[in-house]
Amino acid sequence: MIDVDDVLESAQLKNEKVREYVRYWAGITDPDSIEVVSAADDARLIRECLDAGEIVPAGDGLYYSRSYYKDTARSEERTIVATSDPADKGVYNNWRPAAEMKEKLTGLMRGASAGKTMYVIPYLMSPPGSPLERYAAGVQLTDNRSVVLHMIRMARVNVEHINNLEDQGSFVRAVHVTGDLENLGQGTPEDERYFVTVADERTILHFGSAYGGNALLGKIAHGLRQSSYDGWRSGIFLGEQFMLLGIVDKQTGKTYHICGGFPSASGKTNLAMMLAPDALGDRYHVEFYGDDIAWLWVGDDGRLYGMNPEFGVFGVAKDTNELTNPTAMDSIAPGTQAIFTNVAYNTKTHEVWWEGRTKNPPADLDGWLDWKGNAIADRTDAEADEPWAHPNSRFTTTLANVPNAAPDDADPRGVPIDAIIFGGRTRDREPLIRAITDVAEGVYDGLTLGAEATAAAEGVEGQLRYDPMSMRPFMSYPEGPYAAHWLEVINRATERPIFAHVNWFQRDPEDGHFLWPGYRENLRALLWLMQLKNGEVAGVESPVGILPAKDELNLDGLEIDPADLDTLLTIDTARWQQEMGFRERHLAQFPGLPEEIWAAHRRVSAALRG
Ligand code: OXD
Ligand code: MN
């Protein structure tokens, strides 16, 4: 029998409510030992993981881990938001009654950590001293050591974050039990995995995975689902799957901050980490704040503020290279203590590789294993074209490793937000950028955000998979109140951000080439937006927002086909009219959508009819 109090006492864990919580769950999951961890334990835990073969070296100060082959991504069907109020059921939150889920998860977790260590991870999802700190404290319990290493990179981990809480009980209770991964029936009718956020009890219960998105509970479960619920219930803030960047104009000395949502595979991480194009680099410097989550609130001065609650980046490896994202490549260089997951690994040279890392895979196959651990050299002809890395393979590194990290990224006051942008992967219709000055129209634009359907089964030609505010997988309360809360928070600001919709992915309908070069060049669209906000340019009105006039976009040093530029800066009215029909059906799913949102929809529809 473990003496839990003894362990917690010697780890200086003083918060009695946390102790009660650890005692309670240790009684259920029944681990062999308990250990309280802090970031200072990282080097020791790395050594232990290396000794146990849970990670392997991937170069100097770099590590590689492989997850079970059926456990490589978030599972949306198994993810549930539970509360005690059926009125919390929305379209996307997979709502279930709290009592039912707690009983179910308690049953699954009972005795499930036998023979293992339970790690107690006290963490903070904000810089210390943030006005939102009271929503940021949490304690994750996990029976997986590699999860601890990831949590140390992704969140601020230290017992001091929970010892001195004003309200001792105000921490998120985040319980993670890995389960017997080889016998969980993943993807079958007998699937035993459950990833539940009991939002009105600020309790997260995840069973049946060791993969990041399901197992690092500070990130998505707390940082997004719980925080967006807390933001709504408190009336104070928004928790969104947004990147956050800064643009420093060295000539004027002004800094602008832009945040925004992009459905997955729409280039959010690349945008957040971008550098200025060479031709504009003398004047502008882009600073990185965060690539995945922003919490937004209105400060005492009436401005909207934002901060990244995370401490690291859990980035998709695929297609990350020196051209698409050089700062990400620097952030995983030797010595950064980064961890790679499910990429290809060379057992002899300890190198890692993923699709898009270089144009072609390494020519010498000696020592290379694919993400499942199978030798590439032994592949049959039929297997030859299979990817070496899992498409959702990842790198995990701290913000401090990103070379253009903003110097004030841990400022507890956050940064004032000048613009909120939305963007998806859209092959036609969406221009390079359209600015929206009306708040309701901006929120309406976020609610109708989507990306082209990818899976053939889901795909209806020309129709988006809608992903409101890029929060579809993380929505924790109904969409009607969500929209109302957005309007309330943004309208509370006396100095409001401008909204915009961007699209880097428009293609030529004939030969399919991308009309816009993307990556660093995307800064040009954002600079125009800031000029518009400052009244330095006027743009051209369109039914769906203000577009840059051709001579307003700074194209110094960029060669672009004039015909492509024309298409990028015009509206295809017929396609837009078709889109309005899809939007109407999308929005009609959401009961209680504020009248302002419908009014915005009608205004845009009427403008398109001319
Ligand atoms: C995600 C992530 O799944 O950020 O969106 O990991
Ligand atoms: Mn994400």
Coordinates of C-alpha atoms and ligand atoms in Angstrom, one line a residue:
M1 CA 0.0 0.0 0.0
I2 CA 1.5 3.4 -1.0
D3 CA 1.5 6.1 1.6
V4 CA 0.2 8.8 -0.7
D5 CA 0.5 11.6 1.8
D6 CA 4.1 10.7 2.5
V7 CA 4.9 11.0 -1.2
L8 CA 3.1 14.3 -1.6
E9 CA 4.6 15.7 1.5
S10 CA 8.1 14.9 0.4
A11 CA 7.4 16.5 -3.0
Q12 CA 6.3 19.7 -1.2
L13 CA 2.8 19.3 -2.7
K14 CA 0.9 21.3 -0.1
N15 CA -2.5 22.0 -1.7
E16 CA -4.9 19.8 0.4
K17 CA -7.5 19.7 -2.4
V18 CA -4.9 18.4 -4.8
R19 CA -3.9 15.8 -2.2
E20 CA -7.5 14.7 -1.9
Y21 CA -7.8 14.3 -5.6
V22 CA -4.6 12.3 -6.0
R23 CA -5.6 10.0 -3.1
Y24 CA -9.0 9.5 -4.7
W25 CA -7.8 8.5 -8.1
A26 CA -4.8 6.5 -6.8
G27 CA -7.5 4.5 -4.9
I28 CA -9.2 3.8 -8.2
T29 CA -6.4 3.3 -10.7
D30 CA -4.2 1.4 -8.1
P31 CA -0.7 2.3 -9.3
D32 CA 2.4 0.6 -7.7
S33 CA 4.0 4.0 -6.9
I34 CA 3.3 7.7 -7.2
E35 CA 5.7 10.4 -8.2
V36 CA 5.2 14.2 -8.4
V37 CA 7.1 15.7 -11.3
S38 CA 8.3 19.2 -12.2
A39 CA 10.2 20.4 -15.3
A40 CA 13.5 20.1 -13.4
D41 CA 13.0 16.3 -13.5
D42 CA 13.2 16.2 -17.3
A43 CA 16.8 15.1 -17.7
R44 CA 16.3 12.2 -15.2
L45 CA 13.0 11.2 -16.8
I46 CA 14.7 11.2 -20.2
R47 CA 17.4 8.9 -18.9
E48 CA 14.8 6.6 -17.5
C49 CA 12.8 6.5 -20.7
L50 CA 16.0 5.8 -22.7
D51 CA 16.9 3.0 -20.3
A52 CA 13.5 1.5 -20.6
G53 CA 13.4 1.8 -24.4
E54 CA 10.4 4.1 -24.3
I55 CA 12.3 6.6 -26.3
V56 CA 15.5 6.3 -28.4
P57 CA 18.2 8.9 -29.2
A58 CA 17.6 10.8 -32.5
G59 CA 20.8 12.8 -32.5
D60 CA 22.4 15.1 -29.9
G61 CA 19.7 16.1 -27.4
L62 CA 16.9 14.8 -29.6
Y63 CA 14.6 11.8 -29.0
Y64 CA 12.3 9.5 -30.9
S65 CA 9.2 7.6 -29.8
R66 CA 6.7 5.4 -31.5
S67 CA 3.1 5.1 -30.4
Y68 CA 1.1 1.9 -30.8
Y69 CA 0.1 1.7 -34.5
K70 CA -3.6 2.0 -33.7
D71 CA -3.0 5.0 -31.5
T72 CA -1.7 7.7 -33.7
A73 CA -4.3 10.5 -33.8
R74 CA -7.1 12.2 -31.9
S75 CA -10.3 10.2 -32.1
E76 CA -13.3 12.5 -32.6
E77 CA -15.9 9.8 -32.3
R78 CA -14.6 8.8 -28.9
T79 CA -14.4 12.3 -27.5
I80 CA -17.2 13.5 -25.4
V81 CA -18.1 16.6 -23.4
A82 CA -20.2 15.8 -20.4
T83 CA -22.2 18.0 -18.0
S84 CA -25.2 17.6 -15.7
D85 CA -27.3 19.9 -17.9
P86 CA -28.8 18.4 -21.1
A87 CA -29.2 22.0 -22.4
D88 CA -25.4 21.9 -22.9
K89 CA -25.8 19.5 -25.8
G90 CA -24.6 21.1 -29.1
V91 CA -24.2 19.8 -32.6
Y92 CA -20.4 19.1 -32.3
N93 CA -19.7 18.5 -28.6
N94 CA -20.9 14.9 -28.4
W95 CA -22.7 15.7 -25.2
R96 CA -23.5 13.0 -22.6
P97 CA -24.7 13.1 -19.0
A98 CA -21.9 13.6 -16.5
A99 CA -23.0 11.0 -14.1
E100 CA -23.1 8.3 -16.8
M101 CA -19.6 9.2 -18.1
K102 CA -18.0 9.4 -14.6
E103 CA -19.3 6.0 -13.8
K104 CA -18.2 4.5 -17.1
L105 CA -14.7 6.0 -16.9
T106 CA -14.3 5.1 -13.2
G107 CA -15.1 1.5 -14.2
L108 CA -12.6 1.5 -17.0
M109 CA -9.9 3.1 -14.9
R110 CA -10.3 0.9 -11.9
G111 CA -7.1 -1.1 -11.3
A112 CA -5.9 -0.1 -14.8
S113 CA -2.6 1.4 -13.5
A114 CA -1.6 -1.7 -11.6
G115 CA 2.1 -2.4 -11.8
K116 CA 2.8 1.2 -13.0
T117 CA 3.9 4.5 -11.6
M118 CA 1.3 7.3 -11.4
Y119 CA 2.9 10.6 -12.3
V120 CA 1.4 13.7 -10.7
I121 CA 1.9 16.7 -13.1
P122 CA 1.0 20.1 -11.7
Y123 CA 0.8 22.5 -14.6
L124 CA -0.2 26.0 -15.6
M125 CA -1.8 26.8 -19.0
S126 CA -0.9 30.5 -18.9
P127 CA 2.1 32.6 -18.1
P128 CA 2.2 33.0 -14.3
G129 CA 0.4 36.2 -13.2
S130 CA -2.0 36.2 -16.2
P131 CA -5.5 37.6 -15.5
L132 CA -6.8 34.2 -16.6
E133 CA -4.4 32.3 -14.3
R134 CA -7.3 31.0 -12.2
Y135 CA -8.6 29.1 -15.2
A136 CA -5.1 27.8 -16.1
A137 CA -4.0 25.6 -13.2
G138 CA -4.4 21.8 -13.5
V139 CA -3.0 18.6 -12.2
Q140 CA -2.6 15.7 -14.7
L141 CA -2.3 12.2 -13.4
T142 CA -0.8 9.8 -15.9
D143 CA 0.6 6.3 -15.9
N144 CA 2.8 7.0 -18.9
R145 CA 6.3 8.4 -18.6
S146 CA 6.6 9.5 -22.2
V147 CA 3.4 11.6 -21.7
V148 CA 5.2 13.3 -18.8
L149 CA 8.1 14.3 -21.1
H150 CA 5.6 15.7 -23.6
M151 CA 3.7 17.6 -20.9
I152 CA 6.9 19.1 -19.6
R153 CA 7.5 20.5 -23.1
M154 CA 3.9 21.7 -23.7
A155 CA 2.9 23.2 -20.4
R156 CA 4.6 25.0 -17.5
V157 CA 5.1 22.1 -15.0
N158 CA 5.9 22.8 -11.4
V159 CA 4.3 22.1 -8.0
E160 CA 4.4 25.8 -7.2
H161 CA 1.7 26.5 -9.8
I162 CA -0.9 24.7 -7.6
N163 CA 0.4 25.2 -4.1
N164 CA -0.7 28.8 -3.7
L165 CA -4.0 28.9 -5.6
E166 CA -6.3 31.5 -4.2
D167 CA -9.1 28.9 -4.2
Q168 CA -7.3 25.7 -3.4
G169 CA -9.9 23.6 -5.3
S170 CA -9.8 25.6 -8.5
F171 CA -7.6 23.4 -10.6
V172 CA -8.5 21.2 -13.5
R173 CA -8.6 17.5 -12.5
A174 CA -7.1 15.7 -15.5
V175 CA -6.8 11.9 -15.2
H176 CA -5.1 9.9 -17.9
V177 CA -4.9 6.2 -17.9
T178 CA -3.2 4.5 -20.9
G179 CA -5.0 1.2 -20.8
D180 CA -4.0 -2.0 -22.5
L181 CA -3.5 -0.5 -26.0
E182 CA -3.3 -3.8 -27.8
N183 CA -6.8 -4.9 -26.6
L184 CA -9.0 -1.8 -26.7
G185 CA -10.8 -2.6 -30.0
Q186 CA -9.8 0.8 -31.6
G187 CA -12.2 1.6 -34.4
T188 CA -14.4 -1.4 -33.9
P189 CA -17.9 -1.5 -32.3
E190 CA -16.2 -2.8 -29.1
D191 CA -14.0 0.3 -28.9
E192 CA -13.2 0.9 -25.2
R193 CA -11.6 4.3 -25.5
Y194 CA -13.2 7.3 -23.9
F195 CA -11.9 10.8 -23.9
V196 CA -14.3 12.8 -21.7
T197 CA -14.3 16.4 -20.4
V198 CA -16.7 16.7 -17.6
A199 CA -16.8 20.5 -18.2
D200 CA -19.1 21.6 -15.4
E201 CA -16.9 19.8 -12.9
R202 CA -13.6 20.8 -14.5
T203 CA -12.6 17.2 -14.7
I204 CA -11.0 15.4 -17.7
L205 CA -11.0 11.6 -17.9
H206 CA -9.1 10.1 -20.8
F207 CA -8.8 6.4 -21.1
G208 CA -7.2 4.3 -23.8
S209 CA -4.4 6.2 -25.6
A210 CA -0.9 7.4 -25.2
Y211 CA -0.9 9.6 -28.3
G212 CA -0.4 13.4 -27.8
G213 CA -3.8 14.9 -28.6
N214 CA -5.6 12.3 -26.4
A215 CA -3.0 12.1 -23.7
L216 CA -1.5 15.5 -23.1
L217 CA -4.5 16.8 -21.2
G218 CA -3.2 20.3 -20.7
K219 CA -3.3 21.0 -24.4
I220 CA -6.6 20.2 -26.1
A221 CA -8.8 19.0 -23.3
H222 CA -8.0 21.8 -20.9
G223 CA -6.5 24.4 -23.2
L224 CA -9.4 24.2 -25.6
R225 CA -12.5 22.3 -24.5
Q226 CA -12.4 23.1 -20.8
S227 CA -11.2 26.7 -21.3
S228 CA -13.8 27.5 -23.9
Y229 CA -16.5 26.2 -21.5
D230 CA -14.9 28.2 -18.6
G231 CA -14.7 31.3 -20.8
W232 CA -18.4 31.0 -21.6
R233 CA -19.6 30.2 -18.0
S234 CA -17.5 33.0 -16.5
G235 CA -18.5 35.4 -19.4
I236 CA -14.9 36.6 -19.4
F237 CA -12.9 35.0 -22.2
L238 CA -12.7 32.9 -25.3
G239 CA -10.5 29.8 -25.6
E240 CA -9.9 29.1 -29.3
Q241 CA -7.7 26.9 -31.6
F242 CA -5.9 30.0 -32.9
M243 CA -2.3 30.8 -33.9
L244 CA -0.9 34.1 -32.6
L245 CA 1.8 36.2 -34.3
G246 CA 3.3 39.7 -34.1
I247 CA 4.6 41.9 -36.9
V248 CA 7.2 44.5 -36.0
D249 CA 7.5 47.4 -38.3
K250 CA 11.1 48.5 -37.7
Q251 CA 10.5 51.8 -39.6
T252 CA 7.6 53.0 -37.5
G253 CA 8.4 51.1 -34.3
K254 CA 4.8 49.7 -34.2
T255 CA 4.0 46.1 -33.5
Y256 CA 0.8 44.4 -34.6
H257 CA -0.7 41.2 -33.2
I258 CA -2.8 38.9 -35.3
C259 CA -4.5 35.7 -34.2
G260 CA -6.7 33.4 -36.1
G261 CA -8.2 30.0 -36.8
F262 CA -7.5 27.5 -39.6
P263 CA -8.9 24.0 -39.9
S264 CA -6.2 21.3 -39.8
A265 CA -3.9 21.0 -42.8
S266 CA -4.5 24.7 -43.7
G267 CA -1.0 25.9 -42.8
K268 CA -1.6 27.3 -39.3
T269 CA 1.8 26.3 -37.9
N270 CA 3.7 27.5 -40.9
L271 CA 1.9 30.8 -40.8
A272 CA 2.5 31.3 -37.1
M273 CA 6.2 30.6 -37.5
M274 CA 6.9 32.4 -40.7
L275 CA 9.7 34.9 -41.4
A276 CA 9.3 38.0 -43.5
P277 CA 10.1 37.6 -47.2
D278 CA 13.7 38.6 -48.0
A279 CA 12.7 41.7 -49.8
L280 CA 10.7 43.0 -46.8
G281 CA 13.0 41.7 -44.1
D282 CA 14.8 45.0 -43.6
R283 CA 11.6 46.7 -42.5
Y284 CA 9.5 43.9 -41.0
H285 CA 10.1 41.2 -38.5
V286 CA 7.6 38.5 -37.7
E287 CA 7.4 37.2 -34.1
F288 CA 6.0 33.9 -33.1
Y289 CA 3.6 33.6 -30.1
G290 CA 1.8 30.4 -30.6
D291 CA 0.7 28.0 -33.3
D292 CA -2.4 26.3 -31.8
I293 CA -4.3 27.9 -28.9
A294 CA -5.1 31.5 -27.9
W295 CA -7.2 32.7 -25.0
L296 CA -8.7 36.1 -25.6
W297 CA -10.2 38.6 -23.2
V298 CA -10.9 42.3 -22.9
G299 CA -8.4 44.3 -20.8
D300 CA -9.1 47.2 -18.5
D301 CA -8.1 49.6 -21.3
G302 CA -11.0 48.3 -23.5
R303 CA -8.7 46.4 -25.9
L304 CA -8.9 42.8 -26.8
Y305 CA -5.9 40.9 -25.4
G306 CA -4.6 37.4 -26.4
M307 CA -2.1 34.9 -25.1
N308 CA -0.9 31.5 -25.9
P309 CA -1.5 29.3 -22.9
E310 CA 1.0 26.6 -24.1
F311 CA 4.7 26.3 -23.4
G312 CA 5.6 24.3 -26.5
V313 CA 4.7 23.2 -30.0
F314 CA 3.2 19.9 -30.9
G315 CA 3.6 20.3 -34.6
V316 CA 2.8 18.0 -37.6
A317 CA 6.0 16.8 -39.1
K318 CA 4.8 16.1 -42.6
D319 CA 6.0 18.6 -45.2
T320 CA 7.9 20.6 -42.6
N321 CA 11.3 21.6 -44.2
E322 CA 13.7 24.5 -44.6
L323 CA 11.4 26.1 -47.2
T324 CA 8.0 25.6 -45.7
N325 CA 9.0 26.3 -42.1
P326 CA 12.6 27.1 -41.4
T327 CA 11.9 28.3 -37.9
A328 CA 10.3 25.0 -37.0
M329 CA 13.4 23.2 -38.4
D330 CA 15.6 25.3 -36.1
S331 CA 13.3 24.6 -33.2
I332 CA 14.0 20.8 -33.5
A333 CA 17.8 21.1 -34.2
P334 CA 20.3 19.1 -32.2
G335 CA 20.4 20.2 -28.5
T336 CA 16.7 21.3 -28.4
Q337 CA 15.5 18.3 -26.4
A338 CA 12.8 17.9 -29.0
I339 CA 10.9 14.6 -29.3
F340 CA 9.8 13.1 -32.6
T341 CA 6.8 10.7 -32.7
N342 CA 5.9 8.3 -35.4
V343 CA 8.3 9.6 -38.0
A344 CA 10.8 7.2 -39.8
Y345 CA 13.9 6.4 -37.8
N346 CA 17.3 5.1 -38.6
T347 CA 18.6 2.7 -36.0
K348 CA 22.2 3.1 -37.1
T349 CA 22.6 6.8 -37.7
H350 CA 19.7 7.9 -35.3
E351 CA 18.4 10.2 -38.0
V352 CA 14.7 10.9 -38.5
W353 CA 12.8 11.5 -41.7
W354 CA 9.2 12.3 -42.8
E355 CA 7.5 12.9 -46.1
G356 CA 8.4 16.4 -47.3
R357 CA 11.5 16.6 -45.0
T358 CA 13.5 16.4 -48.2
K359 CA 12.2 16.0 -51.8
N360 CA 13.1 12.3 -51.9
P361 CA 13.6 9.8 -49.0
P362 CA 17.1 8.9 -48.1
A363 CA 18.6 6.8 -50.9
D364 CA 20.5 4.5 -48.6
L365 CA 17.9 2.3 -46.9
D366 CA 20.3 0.8 -44.4
G367 CA 19.0 1.1 -40.9
W368 CA 15.7 2.9 -41.8
L369 CA 12.5 1.8 -40.1
D370 CA 9.1 3.2 -41.0
W371 CA 6.8 4.6 -38.3
K372 CA 5.5 1.1 -37.5
G373 CA 9.1 -0.1 -36.8
N374 CA 9.4 -2.1 -40.0
A375 CA 12.5 -2.1 -42.1
I376 CA 12.1 -0.1 -45.3
A377 CA 14.6 -2.3 -47.0
D378 CA 12.4 -5.3 -46.4
R379 CA 9.3 -3.8 -48.1
T380 CA 7.6 -5.7 -50.8
D381 CA 6.7 -4.1 -54.1
A382 CA 3.2 -3.7 -52.9
E383 CA 4.4 -1.8 -49.8
A384 CA 6.9 0.3 -51.7
D385 CA 4.7 3.4 -51.9
E386 CA 3.5 3.5 -48.3
P387 CA 4.6 6.5 -46.4
W388 CA 7.7 6.2 -44.2
A389 CA 6.3 8.4 -41.5
H390 CA 2.7 8.5 -40.3
P391 CA 0.8 11.4 -41.9
N392 CA 0.1 12.7 -38.3
S393 CA 3.6 12.2 -37.1
R394 CA 4.8 15.0 -34.8
F395 CA 7.6 17.0 -33.2
T396 CA 7.4 18.3 -29.7
T397 CA 9.6 21.2 -28.7
T398 CA 9.4 24.2 -26.4
L399 CA 8.5 27.8 -27.5
A400 CA 11.9 28.9 -26.4
N401 CA 13.5 26.8 -29.2
V402 CA 11.7 28.8 -31.9
P403 CA 14.2 31.3 -33.1
N404 CA 11.7 34.1 -33.8
A405 CA 9.8 33.6 -30.5
A406 CA 8.5 37.0 -29.4
P407 CA 10.5 38.4 -26.5
D408 CA 7.2 39.1 -24.6
D409 CA 5.6 35.8 -25.2
A410 CA 5.4 35.1 -21.5
D411 CA 4.2 38.6 -20.5
P412 CA 1.2 37.9 -18.2
R413 CA -0.6 40.9 -19.6
G414 CA -0.9 39.2 -23.0
V415 CA -0.7 41.3 -26.2
P416 CA -3.3 43.6 -27.7
I417 CA -5.0 41.9 -30.7
D418 CA -5.2 44.0 -33.9
A419 CA -6.8 41.4 -36.1
I420 CA -8.6 38.1 -36.1
I421 CA -8.3 36.1 -39.3
F422 CA -9.8 32.9 -40.6
G423 CA -8.7 30.8 -43.4
G424 CA -9.2 27.3 -44.9
R425 CA -7.9 25.4 -47.8
T426 CA -10.2 26.6 -50.6
R427 CA -9.4 26.0 -54.3
D428 CA -11.7 28.6 -55.7
R429 CA -14.1 31.4 -54.6
E430 CA -12.0 32.7 -51.6
P431 CA -9.8 35.6 -52.6
L432 CA -6.3 36.1 -51.1
I433 CA -7.7 38.3 -48.4
R434 CA -11.0 40.0 -47.6
A435 CA -11.3 42.3 -44.6
I436 CA -14.4 42.6 -42.5
T437 CA -15.0 45.6 -40.3
D438 CA -18.3 44.7 -38.8
V439 CA -18.1 42.5 -35.7
A440 CA -21.2 40.4 -36.4
E441 CA -20.0 39.8 -40.0
G442 CA -16.6 38.8 -38.7
V443 CA -18.1 36.3 -36.2
Y444 CA -20.4 35.1 -39.0
D445 CA -17.4 34.5 -41.2
G446 CA -15.7 32.5 -38.4
L447 CA -18.8 30.4 -38.0
T448 CA -18.9 29.6 -41.7
L449 CA -15.2 28.7 -41.8
G450 CA -14.4 25.4 -43.5
A451 CA -11.9 23.6 -45.6
E452 CA -12.4 21.5 -48.7
A453 CA -13.7 18.1 -47.8
T454 CA -10.8 15.7 -48.1
A455 CA -12.1 12.2 -47.8
A456 CA -14.0 11.3 -50.9
A457 CA -16.9 9.9 -48.9
E458 CA -17.4 13.2 -47.1
G459 CA -16.7 15.3 -50.1
V460 CA -19.4 17.1 -52.1
E461 CA -17.8 19.0 -54.9
G462 CA -17.4 22.6 -54.0
Q463 CA -18.7 22.1 -50.5
L464 CA -16.7 22.8 -47.4
R465 CA -16.4 20.7 -44.4
Y466 CA -17.5 23.4 -42.0
D467 CA -15.4 23.9 -39.0
P468 CA -16.7 26.9 -37.1
M469 CA -13.7 29.1 -35.9
S470 CA -11.6 25.9 -36.4
M471 CA -13.2 24.6 -33.2
R472 CA -15.4 21.8 -34.5
P473 CA -13.4 19.0 -32.7
F474 CA -13.1 21.1 -29.6
M475 CA -16.5 22.6 -29.2
S476 CA -17.7 22.2 -25.6
Y477 CA -21.0 24.0 -25.5
P478 CA -23.8 24.7 -28.0
E479 CA -23.0 26.7 -31.1
G480 CA -25.8 29.3 -30.6
P481 CA -24.6 30.4 -27.1
Y482 CA -21.0 30.1 -28.5
A483 CA -21.8 32.7 -31.2
A484 CA -23.6 34.9 -28.6
H485 CA -20.6 34.7 -26.3
W486 CA -18.2 35.7 -29.1
L487 CA -20.3 38.8 -29.9
E488 CA -20.5 39.7 -26.3
V489 CA -16.7 39.5 -25.7
I490 CA -15.7 41.3 -28.9
N491 CA -18.4 44.0 -28.5
R492 CA -17.2 44.6 -25.0
A493 CA -14.0 45.9 -26.4
T494 CA -14.0 49.6 -27.0
E495 CA -11.1 49.3 -29.5
R496 CA -12.0 46.3 -31.6
P497 CA -9.9 44.1 -33.9
I498 CA -10.5 44.0 -37.6
F499 CA -11.5 40.6 -39.0
A500 CA -10.3 39.1 -42.2
H501 CA -10.6 35.9 -44.2
V502 CA -7.5 34.7 -46.0
N503 CA -6.8 31.9 -48.5
W504 CA -3.4 30.9 -49.6
F505 CA -4.7 27.9 -51.6
Q506 CA -6.6 29.2 -54.6
R507 CA -5.8 27.2 -57.8
D508 CA -6.0 27.7 -61.5
P509 CA -9.1 25.8 -62.7
E510 CA -7.3 24.7 -65.8
D511 CA -3.9 23.4 -64.7
G512 CA -4.4 23.4 -60.9
H513 CA -1.3 25.5 -60.0
F514 CA -1.5 27.5 -56.9
L515 CA -2.1 31.2 -57.7
W516 CA -0.3 32.5 -54.7
P517 CA 3.2 31.3 -53.6
G518 CA 2.2 31.1 -49.9
Y519 CA 4.5 30.7 -46.9
R520 CA 6.6 33.9 -46.2
E521 CA 4.7 35.8 -48.9
N522 CA 1.6 35.6 -46.9
L523 CA 2.9 38.4 -44.8
R524 CA 2.1 40.8 -47.7
A525 CA -1.7 40.2 -47.2
L526 CA -1.4 40.7 -43.5
L527 CA 0.5 44.0 -44.0
W528 CA -2.2 45.2 -46.2
L529 CA -4.8 44.4 -43.5
M530 CA -2.9 46.4 -41.0
Q531 CA -2.6 49.3 -43.4
L532 CA -6.4 49.1 -44.0
K533 CA -7.0 49.2 -40.2
N534 CA -4.8 52.2 -39.9
G535 CA -6.6 54.0 -42.7
E536 CA -3.5 54.1 -44.9
V537 CA -5.2 52.3 -47.8
A538 CA -8.9 52.1 -48.7
G539 CA -9.3 48.8 -50.5
V540 CA -12.1 47.9 -52.8
E541 CA -15.6 47.1 -51.4
S542 CA -17.1 43.7 -52.4
P543 CA -20.2 41.9 -51.2
V544 CA -18.1 39.7 -48.9
G545 CA -15.7 42.3 -47.5
I546 CA -13.0 44.8 -48.5
L547 CA -10.3 43.5 -51.0
P548 CA -6.9 45.0 -51.6
A549 CA -6.7 47.2 -54.7
K550 CA -4.0 45.8 -56.9
D551 CA -1.6 48.6 -56.3
E552 CA -2.1 48.5 -52.5
L553 CA -0.5 45.1 -52.0
N554 CA 3.2 45.4 -51.4
L555 CA 4.7 43.0 -54.1
D556 CA 8.3 44.2 -53.8
G557 CA 10.6 41.3 -54.8
L558 CA 7.7 39.0 -55.7
E559 CA 7.1 37.9 -59.3
I560 CA 3.5 36.9 -59.8
D561 CA 1.5 36.4 -63.0
P562 CA -0.8 39.5 -63.4
A563 CA -3.7 37.2 -64.4
D564 CA -3.2 35.1 -61.3
L565 CA -3.2 38.3 -59.2
D566 CA -6.4 39.5 -60.9
T567 CA -8.1 36.2 -59.9
L568 CA -6.7 36.4 -56.3
L569 CA -8.2 39.9 -55.9
T570 CA -11.7 39.4 -57.3
I571 CA -14.9 37.7 -56.3
D572 CA -16.6 34.9 -58.2
T573 CA -20.1 36.0 -57.5
A574 CA -21.8 32.9 -58.9
R575 CA -19.7 30.6 -56.7
W576 CA -20.4 32.8 -53.8
Q577 CA -24.1 32.6 -54.4
Q578 CA -23.9 28.8 -54.4
E579 CA -21.9 29.0 -51.2
M580 CA -24.6 31.0 -49.4
G581 CA -27.1 28.2 -49.8
F582 CA -24.7 25.7 -48.2
R583 CA -24.0 28.3 -45.4
E584 CA -27.7 28.7 -44.7
R585 CA -28.1 24.9 -44.2
H586 CA -25.0 24.8 -42.0
L587 CA -26.1 27.6 -39.7
A588 CA -29.7 26.3 -39.5
Q589 CA -28.4 23.4 -37.5
F590 CA -27.6 25.6 -34.6
P591 CA -30.6 26.5 -32.4
G592 CA -30.4 29.9 -30.6
L593 CA -28.0 31.5 -33.1
P594 CA -28.1 35.2 -32.4
E595 CA -30.2 37.3 -34.7
E596 CA -27.1 39.5 -35.5
I597 CA -25.5 36.4 -37.2
W598 CA -28.6 35.8 -39.3
A599 CA -28.7 39.5 -40.2
A600 CA -25.1 39.3 -41.3
H601 CA -25.9 36.3 -43.5
R602 CA -28.9 38.1 -45.0
R603 CA -26.8 41.3 -45.6
V604 CA -24.0 39.3 -47.5
S605 CA -26.7 37.4 -49.5
A606 CA -28.4 40.6 -50.5
A607 CA -25.1 42.2 -51.5
L608 CA -24.2 39.2 -53.6
R609 CA -27.6 39.5 -55.4
G610 CA -26.6 43.1 -56.1
Ligands
OXD1 C1 -4.7 19.1 -33.1 C2 -3.4 19.4 -32.4 O1 -5.1 17.9 -33.1 O2 -3.1 20.6 -32.3 O3 -5.4 20.0 -33.6 O4 -2.7 18.5 -32.1
MN2 MN -4.6 22.0 -33.1

